[in-house]
JSON list of C-alpha atoms in Angstrom, two decimals:
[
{"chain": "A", "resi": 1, "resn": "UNK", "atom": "CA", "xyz": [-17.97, -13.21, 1.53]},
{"chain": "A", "resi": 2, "resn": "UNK", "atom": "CA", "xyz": [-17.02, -9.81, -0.44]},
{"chain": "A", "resi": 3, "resn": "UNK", "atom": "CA", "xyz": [-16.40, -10.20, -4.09]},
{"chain": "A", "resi": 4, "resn": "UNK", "atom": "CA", "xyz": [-13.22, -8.68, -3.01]},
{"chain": "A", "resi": 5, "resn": "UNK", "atom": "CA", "xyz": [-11.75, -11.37, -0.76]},
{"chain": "A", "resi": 6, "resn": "UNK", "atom": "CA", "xyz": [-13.45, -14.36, -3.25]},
{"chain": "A", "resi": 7, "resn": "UNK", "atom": "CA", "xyz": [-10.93, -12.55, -5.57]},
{"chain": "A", "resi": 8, "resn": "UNK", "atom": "CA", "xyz": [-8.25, -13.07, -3.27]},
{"chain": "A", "resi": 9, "resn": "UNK", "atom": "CA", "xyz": [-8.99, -16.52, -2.54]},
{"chain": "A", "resi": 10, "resn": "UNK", "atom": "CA", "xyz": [-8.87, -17.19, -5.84]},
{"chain": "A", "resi": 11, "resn": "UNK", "atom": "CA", "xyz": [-5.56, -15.96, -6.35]},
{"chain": "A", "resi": 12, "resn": "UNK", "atom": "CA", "xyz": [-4.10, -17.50, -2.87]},
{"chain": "A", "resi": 13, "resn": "UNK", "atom": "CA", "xyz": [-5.31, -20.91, -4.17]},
{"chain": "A", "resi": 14, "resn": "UNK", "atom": "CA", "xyz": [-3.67, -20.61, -7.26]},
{"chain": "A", "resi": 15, "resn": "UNK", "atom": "CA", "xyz": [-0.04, -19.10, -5.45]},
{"chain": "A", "resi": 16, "resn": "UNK", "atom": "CA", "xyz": [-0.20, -21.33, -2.43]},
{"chain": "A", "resi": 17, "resn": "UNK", "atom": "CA", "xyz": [0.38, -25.30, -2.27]},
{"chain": "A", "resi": 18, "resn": "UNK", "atom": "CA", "xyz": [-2.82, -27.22, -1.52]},
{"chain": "A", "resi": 19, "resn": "UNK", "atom": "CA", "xyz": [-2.18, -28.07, 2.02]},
{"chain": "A", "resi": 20, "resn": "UNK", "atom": "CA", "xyz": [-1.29, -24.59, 2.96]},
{"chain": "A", "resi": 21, "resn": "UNK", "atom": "CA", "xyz": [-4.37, -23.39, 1.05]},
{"chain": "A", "resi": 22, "resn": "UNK", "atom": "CA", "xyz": [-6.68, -25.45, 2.89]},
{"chain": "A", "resi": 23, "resn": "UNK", "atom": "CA", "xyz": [-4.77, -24.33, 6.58]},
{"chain": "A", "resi": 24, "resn": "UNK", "atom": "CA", "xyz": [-5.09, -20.93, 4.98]},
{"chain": "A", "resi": 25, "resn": "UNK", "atom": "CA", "xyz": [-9.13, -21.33, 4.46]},
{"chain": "A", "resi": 26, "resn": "UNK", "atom": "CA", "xyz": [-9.29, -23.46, 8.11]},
{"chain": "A", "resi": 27, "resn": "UNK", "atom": "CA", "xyz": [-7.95, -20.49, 9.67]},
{"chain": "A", "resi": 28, "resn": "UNK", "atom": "CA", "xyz": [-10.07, -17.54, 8.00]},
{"chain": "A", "resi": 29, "resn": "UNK", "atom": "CA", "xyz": [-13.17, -19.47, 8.98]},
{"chain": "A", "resi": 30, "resn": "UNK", "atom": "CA", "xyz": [-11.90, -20.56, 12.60]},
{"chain": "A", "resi": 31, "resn": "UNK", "atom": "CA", "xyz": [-10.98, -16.52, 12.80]},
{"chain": "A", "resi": 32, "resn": "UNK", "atom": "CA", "xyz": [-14.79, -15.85, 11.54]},
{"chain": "A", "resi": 33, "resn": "UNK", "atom": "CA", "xyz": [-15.90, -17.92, 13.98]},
{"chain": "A", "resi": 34, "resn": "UNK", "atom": "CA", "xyz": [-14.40, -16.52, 16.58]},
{"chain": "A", "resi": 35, "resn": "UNK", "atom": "CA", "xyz": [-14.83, -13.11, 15.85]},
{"chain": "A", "resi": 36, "resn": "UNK", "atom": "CA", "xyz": [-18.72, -14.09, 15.89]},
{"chain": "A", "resi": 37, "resn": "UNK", "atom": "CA", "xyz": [-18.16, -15.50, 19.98]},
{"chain": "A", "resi": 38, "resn": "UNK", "atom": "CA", "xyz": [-15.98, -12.47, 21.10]},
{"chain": "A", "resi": 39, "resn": "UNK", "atom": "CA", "xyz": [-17.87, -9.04, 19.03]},
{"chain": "A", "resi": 40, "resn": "UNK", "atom": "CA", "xyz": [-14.94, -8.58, 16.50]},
{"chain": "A", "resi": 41, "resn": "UNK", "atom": "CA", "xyz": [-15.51, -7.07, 12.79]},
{"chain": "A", "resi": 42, "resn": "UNK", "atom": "CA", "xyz": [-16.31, -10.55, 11.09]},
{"chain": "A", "resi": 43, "resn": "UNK", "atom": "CA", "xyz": [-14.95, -9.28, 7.39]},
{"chain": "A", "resi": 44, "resn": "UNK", "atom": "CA", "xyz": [-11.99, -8.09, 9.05]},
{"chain": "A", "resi": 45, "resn": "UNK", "atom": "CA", "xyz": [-11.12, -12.09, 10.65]},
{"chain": "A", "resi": 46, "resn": "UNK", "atom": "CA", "xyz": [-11.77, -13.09, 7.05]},
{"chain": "A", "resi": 47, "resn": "UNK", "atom": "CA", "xyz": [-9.72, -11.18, 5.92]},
{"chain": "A", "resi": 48, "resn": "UNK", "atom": "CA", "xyz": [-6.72, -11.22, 8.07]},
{"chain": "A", "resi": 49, "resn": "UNK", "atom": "CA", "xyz": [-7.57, -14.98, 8.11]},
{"chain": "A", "resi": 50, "resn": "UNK", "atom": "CA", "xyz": [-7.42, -15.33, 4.30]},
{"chain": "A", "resi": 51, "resn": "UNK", "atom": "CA", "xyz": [-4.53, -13.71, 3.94]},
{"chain": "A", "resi": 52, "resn": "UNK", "atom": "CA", "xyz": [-2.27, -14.66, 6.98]},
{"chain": "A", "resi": 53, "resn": "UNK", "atom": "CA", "xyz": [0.02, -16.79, 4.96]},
{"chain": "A", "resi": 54, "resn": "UNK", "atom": "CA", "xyz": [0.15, -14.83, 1.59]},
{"chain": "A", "resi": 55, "resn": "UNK", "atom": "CA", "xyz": [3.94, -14.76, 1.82]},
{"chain": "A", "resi": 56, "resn": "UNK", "atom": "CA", "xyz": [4.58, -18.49, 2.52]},
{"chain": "A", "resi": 57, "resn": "UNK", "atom": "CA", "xyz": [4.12, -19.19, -1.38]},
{"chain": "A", "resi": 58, "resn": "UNK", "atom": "CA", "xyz": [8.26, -19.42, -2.00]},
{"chain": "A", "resi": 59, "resn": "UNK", "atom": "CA", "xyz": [10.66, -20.98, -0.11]},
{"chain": "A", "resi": 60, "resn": "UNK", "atom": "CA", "xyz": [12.65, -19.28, 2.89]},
{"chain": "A", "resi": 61, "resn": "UNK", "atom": "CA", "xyz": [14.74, -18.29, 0.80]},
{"chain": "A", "resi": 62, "resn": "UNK", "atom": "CA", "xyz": [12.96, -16.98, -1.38]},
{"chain": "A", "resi": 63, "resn": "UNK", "atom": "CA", "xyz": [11.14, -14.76, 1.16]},
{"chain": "A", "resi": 64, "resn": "UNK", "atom": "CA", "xyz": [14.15, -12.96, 2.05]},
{"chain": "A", "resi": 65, "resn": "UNK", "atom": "CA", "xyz": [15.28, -12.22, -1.28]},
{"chain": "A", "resi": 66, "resn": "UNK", "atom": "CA", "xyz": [11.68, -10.55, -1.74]},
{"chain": "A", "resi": 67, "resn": "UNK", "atom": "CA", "xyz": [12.49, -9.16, 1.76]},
{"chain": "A", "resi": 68, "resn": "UNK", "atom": "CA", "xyz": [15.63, -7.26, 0.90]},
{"chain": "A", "resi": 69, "resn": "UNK", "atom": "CA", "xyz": [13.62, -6.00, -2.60]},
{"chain": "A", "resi": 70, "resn": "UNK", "atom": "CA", "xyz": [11.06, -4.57, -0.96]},
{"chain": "A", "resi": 71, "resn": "UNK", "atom": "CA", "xyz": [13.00, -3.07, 1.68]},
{"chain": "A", "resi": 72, "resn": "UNK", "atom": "CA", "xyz": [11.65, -5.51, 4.72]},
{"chain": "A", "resi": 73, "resn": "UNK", "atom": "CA", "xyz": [14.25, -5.21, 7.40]},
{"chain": "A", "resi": 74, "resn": "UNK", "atom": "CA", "xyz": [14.35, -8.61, 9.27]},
{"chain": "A", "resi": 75, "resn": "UNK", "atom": "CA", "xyz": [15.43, -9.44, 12.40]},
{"chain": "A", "resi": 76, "resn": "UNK", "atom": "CA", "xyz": [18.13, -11.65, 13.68]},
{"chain": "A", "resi": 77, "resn": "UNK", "atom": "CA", "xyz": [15.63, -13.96, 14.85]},
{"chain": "A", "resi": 78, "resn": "UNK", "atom": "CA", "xyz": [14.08, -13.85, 11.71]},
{"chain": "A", "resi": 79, "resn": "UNK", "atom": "CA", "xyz": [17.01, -15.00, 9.80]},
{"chain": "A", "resi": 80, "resn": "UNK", "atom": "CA", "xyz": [17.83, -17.60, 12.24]},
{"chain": "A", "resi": 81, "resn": "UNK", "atom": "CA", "xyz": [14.02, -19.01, 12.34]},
{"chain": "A", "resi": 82, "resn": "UNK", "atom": "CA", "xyz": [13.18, -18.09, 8.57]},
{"chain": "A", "resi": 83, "resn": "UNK", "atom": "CA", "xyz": [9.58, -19.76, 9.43]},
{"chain": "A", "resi": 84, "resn": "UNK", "atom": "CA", "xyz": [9.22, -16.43, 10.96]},
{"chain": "A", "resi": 85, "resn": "UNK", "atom": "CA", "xyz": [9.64, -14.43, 8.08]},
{"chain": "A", "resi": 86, "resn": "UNK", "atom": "CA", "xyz": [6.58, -14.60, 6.02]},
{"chain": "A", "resi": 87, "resn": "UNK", "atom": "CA", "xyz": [4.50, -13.27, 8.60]},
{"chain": "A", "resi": 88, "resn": "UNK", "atom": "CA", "xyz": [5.96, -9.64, 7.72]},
{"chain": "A", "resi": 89, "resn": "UNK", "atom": "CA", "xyz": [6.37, -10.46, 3.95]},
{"chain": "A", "resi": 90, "resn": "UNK", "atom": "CA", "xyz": [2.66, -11.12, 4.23]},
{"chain": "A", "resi": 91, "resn": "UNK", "atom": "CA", "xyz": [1.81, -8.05, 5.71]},
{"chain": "A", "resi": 92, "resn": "UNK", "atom": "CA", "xyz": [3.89, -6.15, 2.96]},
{"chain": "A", "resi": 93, "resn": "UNK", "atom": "CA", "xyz": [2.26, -8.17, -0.10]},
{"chain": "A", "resi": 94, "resn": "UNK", "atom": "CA", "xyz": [-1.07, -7.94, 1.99]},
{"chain": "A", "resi": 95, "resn": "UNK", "atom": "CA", "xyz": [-1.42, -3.85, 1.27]},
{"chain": "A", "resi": 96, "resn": "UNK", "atom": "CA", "xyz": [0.92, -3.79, -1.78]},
{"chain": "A", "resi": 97, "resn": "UNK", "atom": "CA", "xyz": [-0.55, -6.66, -3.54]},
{"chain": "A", "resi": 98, "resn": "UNK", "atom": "CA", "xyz": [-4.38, -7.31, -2.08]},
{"chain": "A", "resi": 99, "resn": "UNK", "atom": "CA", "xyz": [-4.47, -3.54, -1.94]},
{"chain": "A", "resi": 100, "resn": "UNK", "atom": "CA", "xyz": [-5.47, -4.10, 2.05]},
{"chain": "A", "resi": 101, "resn": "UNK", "atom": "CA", "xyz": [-5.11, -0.42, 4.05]},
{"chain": "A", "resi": 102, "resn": "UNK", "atom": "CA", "xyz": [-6.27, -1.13, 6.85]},
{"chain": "A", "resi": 103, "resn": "UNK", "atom": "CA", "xyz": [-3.37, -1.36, 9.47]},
{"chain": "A", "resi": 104, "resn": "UNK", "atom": "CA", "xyz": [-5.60, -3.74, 12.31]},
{"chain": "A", "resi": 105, "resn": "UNK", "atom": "CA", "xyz": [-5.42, -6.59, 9.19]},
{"chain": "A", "resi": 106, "resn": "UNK", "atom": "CA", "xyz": [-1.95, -5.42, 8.82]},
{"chain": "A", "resi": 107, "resn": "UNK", "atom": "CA", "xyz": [-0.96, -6.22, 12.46]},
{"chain": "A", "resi": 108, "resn": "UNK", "atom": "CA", "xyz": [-2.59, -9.28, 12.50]},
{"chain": "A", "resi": 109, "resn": "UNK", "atom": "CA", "xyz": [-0.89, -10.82, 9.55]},
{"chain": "A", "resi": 110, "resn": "UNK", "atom": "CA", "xyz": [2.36, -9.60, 11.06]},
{"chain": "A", "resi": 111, "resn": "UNK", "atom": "CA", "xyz": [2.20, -11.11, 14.80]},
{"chain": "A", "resi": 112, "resn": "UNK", "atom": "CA", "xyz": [0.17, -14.30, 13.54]},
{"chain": "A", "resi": 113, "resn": "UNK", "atom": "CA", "xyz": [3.00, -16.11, 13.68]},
{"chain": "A", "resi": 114, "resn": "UNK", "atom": "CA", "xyz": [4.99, -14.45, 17.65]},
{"chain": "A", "resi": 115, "resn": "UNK", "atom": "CA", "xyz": [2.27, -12.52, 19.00]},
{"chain": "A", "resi": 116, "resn": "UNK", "atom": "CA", "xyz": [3.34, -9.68, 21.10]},
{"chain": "A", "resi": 117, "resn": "UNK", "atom": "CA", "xyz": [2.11, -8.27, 24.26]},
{"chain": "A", "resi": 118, "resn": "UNK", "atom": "CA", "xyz": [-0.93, -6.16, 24.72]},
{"chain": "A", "resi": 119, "resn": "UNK", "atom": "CA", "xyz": [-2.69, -7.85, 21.02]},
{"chain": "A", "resi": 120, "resn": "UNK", "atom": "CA", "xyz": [-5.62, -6.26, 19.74]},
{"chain": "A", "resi": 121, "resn": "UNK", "atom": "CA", "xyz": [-8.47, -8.60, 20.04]},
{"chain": "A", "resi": 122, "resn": "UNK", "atom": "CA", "xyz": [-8.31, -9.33, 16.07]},
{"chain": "A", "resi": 123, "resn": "UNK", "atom": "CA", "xyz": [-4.57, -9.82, 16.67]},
{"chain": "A", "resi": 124, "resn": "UNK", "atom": "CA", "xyz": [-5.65, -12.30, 18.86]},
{"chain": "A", "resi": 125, "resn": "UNK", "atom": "CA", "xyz": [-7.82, -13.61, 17.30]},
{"chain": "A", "resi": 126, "resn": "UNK", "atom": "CA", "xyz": [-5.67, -14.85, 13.79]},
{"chain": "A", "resi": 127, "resn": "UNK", "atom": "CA", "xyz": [-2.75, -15.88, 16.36]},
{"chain": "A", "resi": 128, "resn": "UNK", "atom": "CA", "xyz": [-4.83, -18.19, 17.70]},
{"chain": "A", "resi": 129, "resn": "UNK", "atom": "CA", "xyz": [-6.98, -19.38, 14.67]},
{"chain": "A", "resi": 130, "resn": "UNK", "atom": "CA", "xyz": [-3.69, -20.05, 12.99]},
{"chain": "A", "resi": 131, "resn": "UNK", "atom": "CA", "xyz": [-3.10, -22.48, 15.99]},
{"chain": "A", "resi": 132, "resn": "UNK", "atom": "CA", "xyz": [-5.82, -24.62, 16.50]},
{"chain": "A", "resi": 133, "resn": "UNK", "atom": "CA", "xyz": [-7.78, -24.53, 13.39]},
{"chain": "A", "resi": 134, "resn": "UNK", "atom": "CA", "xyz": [-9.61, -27.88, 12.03]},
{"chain": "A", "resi": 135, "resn": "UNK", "atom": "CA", "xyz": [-6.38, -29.30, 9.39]},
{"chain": "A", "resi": 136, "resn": "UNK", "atom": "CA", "xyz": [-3.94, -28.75, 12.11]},
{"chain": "A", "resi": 137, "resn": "UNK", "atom": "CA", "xyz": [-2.41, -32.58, 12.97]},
{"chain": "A", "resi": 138, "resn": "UNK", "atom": "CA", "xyz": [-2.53, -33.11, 16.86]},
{"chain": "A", "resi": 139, "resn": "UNK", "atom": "CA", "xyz": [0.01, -31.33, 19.00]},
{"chain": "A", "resi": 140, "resn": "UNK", "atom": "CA", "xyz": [0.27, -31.35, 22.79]},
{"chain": "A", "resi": 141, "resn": "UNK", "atom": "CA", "xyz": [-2.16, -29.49, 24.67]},
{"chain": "A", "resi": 142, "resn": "UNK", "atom": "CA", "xyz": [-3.88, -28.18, 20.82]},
{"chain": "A", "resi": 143, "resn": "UNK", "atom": "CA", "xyz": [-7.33, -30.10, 22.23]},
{"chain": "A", "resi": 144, "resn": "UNK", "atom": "CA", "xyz": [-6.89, -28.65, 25.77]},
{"chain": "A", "resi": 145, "resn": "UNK", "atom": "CA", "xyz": [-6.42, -24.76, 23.89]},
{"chain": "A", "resi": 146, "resn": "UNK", "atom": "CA", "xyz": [-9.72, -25.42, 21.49]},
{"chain": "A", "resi": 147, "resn": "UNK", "atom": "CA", "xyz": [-11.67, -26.28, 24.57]},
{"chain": "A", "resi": 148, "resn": "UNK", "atom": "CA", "xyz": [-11.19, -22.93, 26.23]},
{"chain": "A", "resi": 149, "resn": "UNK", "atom": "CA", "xyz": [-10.59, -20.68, 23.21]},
{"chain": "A", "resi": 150, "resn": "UNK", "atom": "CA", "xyz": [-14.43, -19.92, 23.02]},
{"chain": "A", "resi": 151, "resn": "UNK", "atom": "CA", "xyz": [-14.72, -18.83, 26.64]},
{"chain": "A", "resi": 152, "resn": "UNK", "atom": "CA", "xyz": [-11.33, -17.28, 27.13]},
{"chain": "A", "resi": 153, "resn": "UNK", "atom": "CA", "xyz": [-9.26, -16.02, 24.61]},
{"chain": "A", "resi": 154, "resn": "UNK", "atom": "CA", "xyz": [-6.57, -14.93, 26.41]},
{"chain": "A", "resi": 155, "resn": "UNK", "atom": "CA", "xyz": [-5.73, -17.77, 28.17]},
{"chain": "A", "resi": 156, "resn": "UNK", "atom": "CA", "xyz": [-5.64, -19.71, 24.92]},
{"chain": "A", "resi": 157, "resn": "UNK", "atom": "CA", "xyz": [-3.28, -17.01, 23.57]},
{"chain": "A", "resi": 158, "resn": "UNK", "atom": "CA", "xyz": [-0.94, -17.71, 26.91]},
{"chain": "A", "resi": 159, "resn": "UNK", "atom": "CA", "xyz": [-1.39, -21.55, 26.37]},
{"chain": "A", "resi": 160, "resn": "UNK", "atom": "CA", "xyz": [-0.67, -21.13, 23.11]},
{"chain": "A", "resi": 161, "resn": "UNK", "atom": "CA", "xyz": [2.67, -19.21, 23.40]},
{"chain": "A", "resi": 162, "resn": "UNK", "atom": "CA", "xyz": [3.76, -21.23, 26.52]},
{"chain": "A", "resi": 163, "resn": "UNK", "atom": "CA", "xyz": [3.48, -24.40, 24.44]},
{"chain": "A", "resi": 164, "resn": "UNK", "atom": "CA", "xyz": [5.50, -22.89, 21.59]},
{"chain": "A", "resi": 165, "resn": "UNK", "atom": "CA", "xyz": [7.73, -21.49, 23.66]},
{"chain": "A", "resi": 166, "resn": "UNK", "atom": "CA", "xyz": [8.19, -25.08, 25.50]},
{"chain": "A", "resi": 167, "resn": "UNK", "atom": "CA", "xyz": [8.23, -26.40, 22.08]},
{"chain": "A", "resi": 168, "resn": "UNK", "atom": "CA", "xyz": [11.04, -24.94, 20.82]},
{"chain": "A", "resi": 169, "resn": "UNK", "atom": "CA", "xyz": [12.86, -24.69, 24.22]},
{"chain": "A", "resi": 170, "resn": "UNK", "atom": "CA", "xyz": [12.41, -28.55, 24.05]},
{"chain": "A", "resi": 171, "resn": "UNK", "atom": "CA", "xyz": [13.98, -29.15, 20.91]},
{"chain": "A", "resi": 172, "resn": "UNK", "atom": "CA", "xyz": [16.88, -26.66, 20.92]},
{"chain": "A", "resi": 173, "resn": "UNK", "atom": "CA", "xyz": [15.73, -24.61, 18.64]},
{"chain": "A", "resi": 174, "resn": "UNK", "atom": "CA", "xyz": [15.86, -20.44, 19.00]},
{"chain": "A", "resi": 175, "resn": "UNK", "atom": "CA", "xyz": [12.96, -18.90, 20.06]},
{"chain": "A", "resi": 176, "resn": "UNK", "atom": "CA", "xyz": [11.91, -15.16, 18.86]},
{"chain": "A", "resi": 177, "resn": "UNK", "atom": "CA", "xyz": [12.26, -12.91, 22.05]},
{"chain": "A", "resi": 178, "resn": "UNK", "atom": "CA", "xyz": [8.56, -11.31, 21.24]},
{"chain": "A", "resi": 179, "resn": "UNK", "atom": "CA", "xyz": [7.06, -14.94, 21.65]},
{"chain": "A", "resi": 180, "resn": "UNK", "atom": "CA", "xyz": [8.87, -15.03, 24.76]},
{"chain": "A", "resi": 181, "resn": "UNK", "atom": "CA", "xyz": [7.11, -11.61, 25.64]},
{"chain": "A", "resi": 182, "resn": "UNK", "atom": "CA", "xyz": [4.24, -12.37, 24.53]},
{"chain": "A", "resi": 183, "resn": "UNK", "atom": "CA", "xyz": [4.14, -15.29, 26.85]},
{"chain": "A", "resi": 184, "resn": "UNK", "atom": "CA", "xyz": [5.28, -13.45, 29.76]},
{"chain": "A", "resi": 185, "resn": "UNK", "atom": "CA", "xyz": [2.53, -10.85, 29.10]},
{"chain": "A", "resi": 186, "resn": "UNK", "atom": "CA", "xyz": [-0.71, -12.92, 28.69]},
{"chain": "A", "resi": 187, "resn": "UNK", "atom": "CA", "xyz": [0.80, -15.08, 31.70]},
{"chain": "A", "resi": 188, "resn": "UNK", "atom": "CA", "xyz": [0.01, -12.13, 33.93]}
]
C-alpha cells in the first residue's frame, strides 16, 4: 500500500466508527481483489475502496449541513433517502480533503452507493465490493452474487441492483430513480 493511502487509513480509522471502519477496509480489499480477476488499476480499487465511505463519519444530518457548506446540490431522492447522501459528500471530501484528482476514484465514490448505467469497470467494481464484501451480515441472494462476481461482473452488478431495488420496493421505502436505471441497464 502507498504511504499515501496508509495515511488515509489512518485518518478514516480515527473519523469513522469501528464497524464502518472495518466495512470500509473489507471493501478496499474485496475491490483489490477484484480489480486483480478483471485487469483494473489495483491502487486505484484501493483507493476508491478506502475511501468510499469518507463522508458517513456524521450523522444524516450532519451530511447535509456539510452539503449545503460546500455547495453539494442534493437531490430529492437524496433528501428523502439521506443514506444516499454520503456517497457525493465522499466524493467532495475525497479530492478536497485526501487531495484525490483523479475523477475515475471520484466516480466511483459517488455511484458506490446507486450505480448508474454504462459504469466504468472501477465503478463497478466499488459498487459491488461495497455489496458483498466479507463483514457484510447475510442478505438474500448476497451468497448467490459472491459466487458469480469473479466470473461475471456485470451480472452481479444487475443482481445486485435488482435485489436493492426489490428490497426497498418490498419495504415501502423510495427508491433513487438511477438505481432503478441502473437496474434496467445491466438487465439488458
Amino acid at each position: 500500500m502507498t504511504e499515501r493511502l496508509a495515511e488515509i487509513r489512518k485518518e478514516l480509522k480515527k473519523k469513522l466508527k469501528k464497524e464502518r471502519f472495518e466495512h470500509t477496509v473489507g471493501v478496499m480489499y474485496t475491490a483489490a481483489s477484484l480489480a486483480m480477476c478483471y485487469g483494473a488499476d489495483i491502487q486505484k480499487a484501493l483507493t476508491a475502496g478506502l475511501l468510499h465511505d469518507c463522508g458517513k463519519y456524521c450523522p444524516a444530518e450532519e451530511q447535509i449541513r456539510l452539503c449545503g457548506r460546500y455547495g453539494i446540490k442534493l437531490t430529492r431522492s437524496e433528501l428523502e433517502m439521506p443514506a444516499l447522501i454520503h456517497a457525493r459528500l465522499g466524493a467532495y471530501l475525497a479530492e478536497r480533503e485526501y487531495g484525490i484528482k483523479d475523477r475515475e476514484i471520484l466516480d466511483a465514490v459517488t455511484y458506490h452507493t446507486t450505480g448508474r448505467p454504462d459504469m466504468s469497470l472501477l465503478e463497478k467494481i466499488i459498487y459491488i465490493a461495497d455489496y458483498i464484501e466479507p463483514n457484510r451480515r447475510e442478505i438474500p441472494g448476497l451468497s448467490e452474487i459472491r459466487g458469480i462476481v469473479f466470473r461475471d461482473i456485470d451480472r452481479a452488478v444487475c443482481l445486485s441492483a435488482e435485489r436493492t431495488v426489490r428490497y426497498l420496493r418490498d419495504g415501502g421505502k423510495s427508491i433513487d430513480p438511477m438505481t432503478v436505471s441502473t437496474y434496467e441497464f445491466y438487465k439488458r
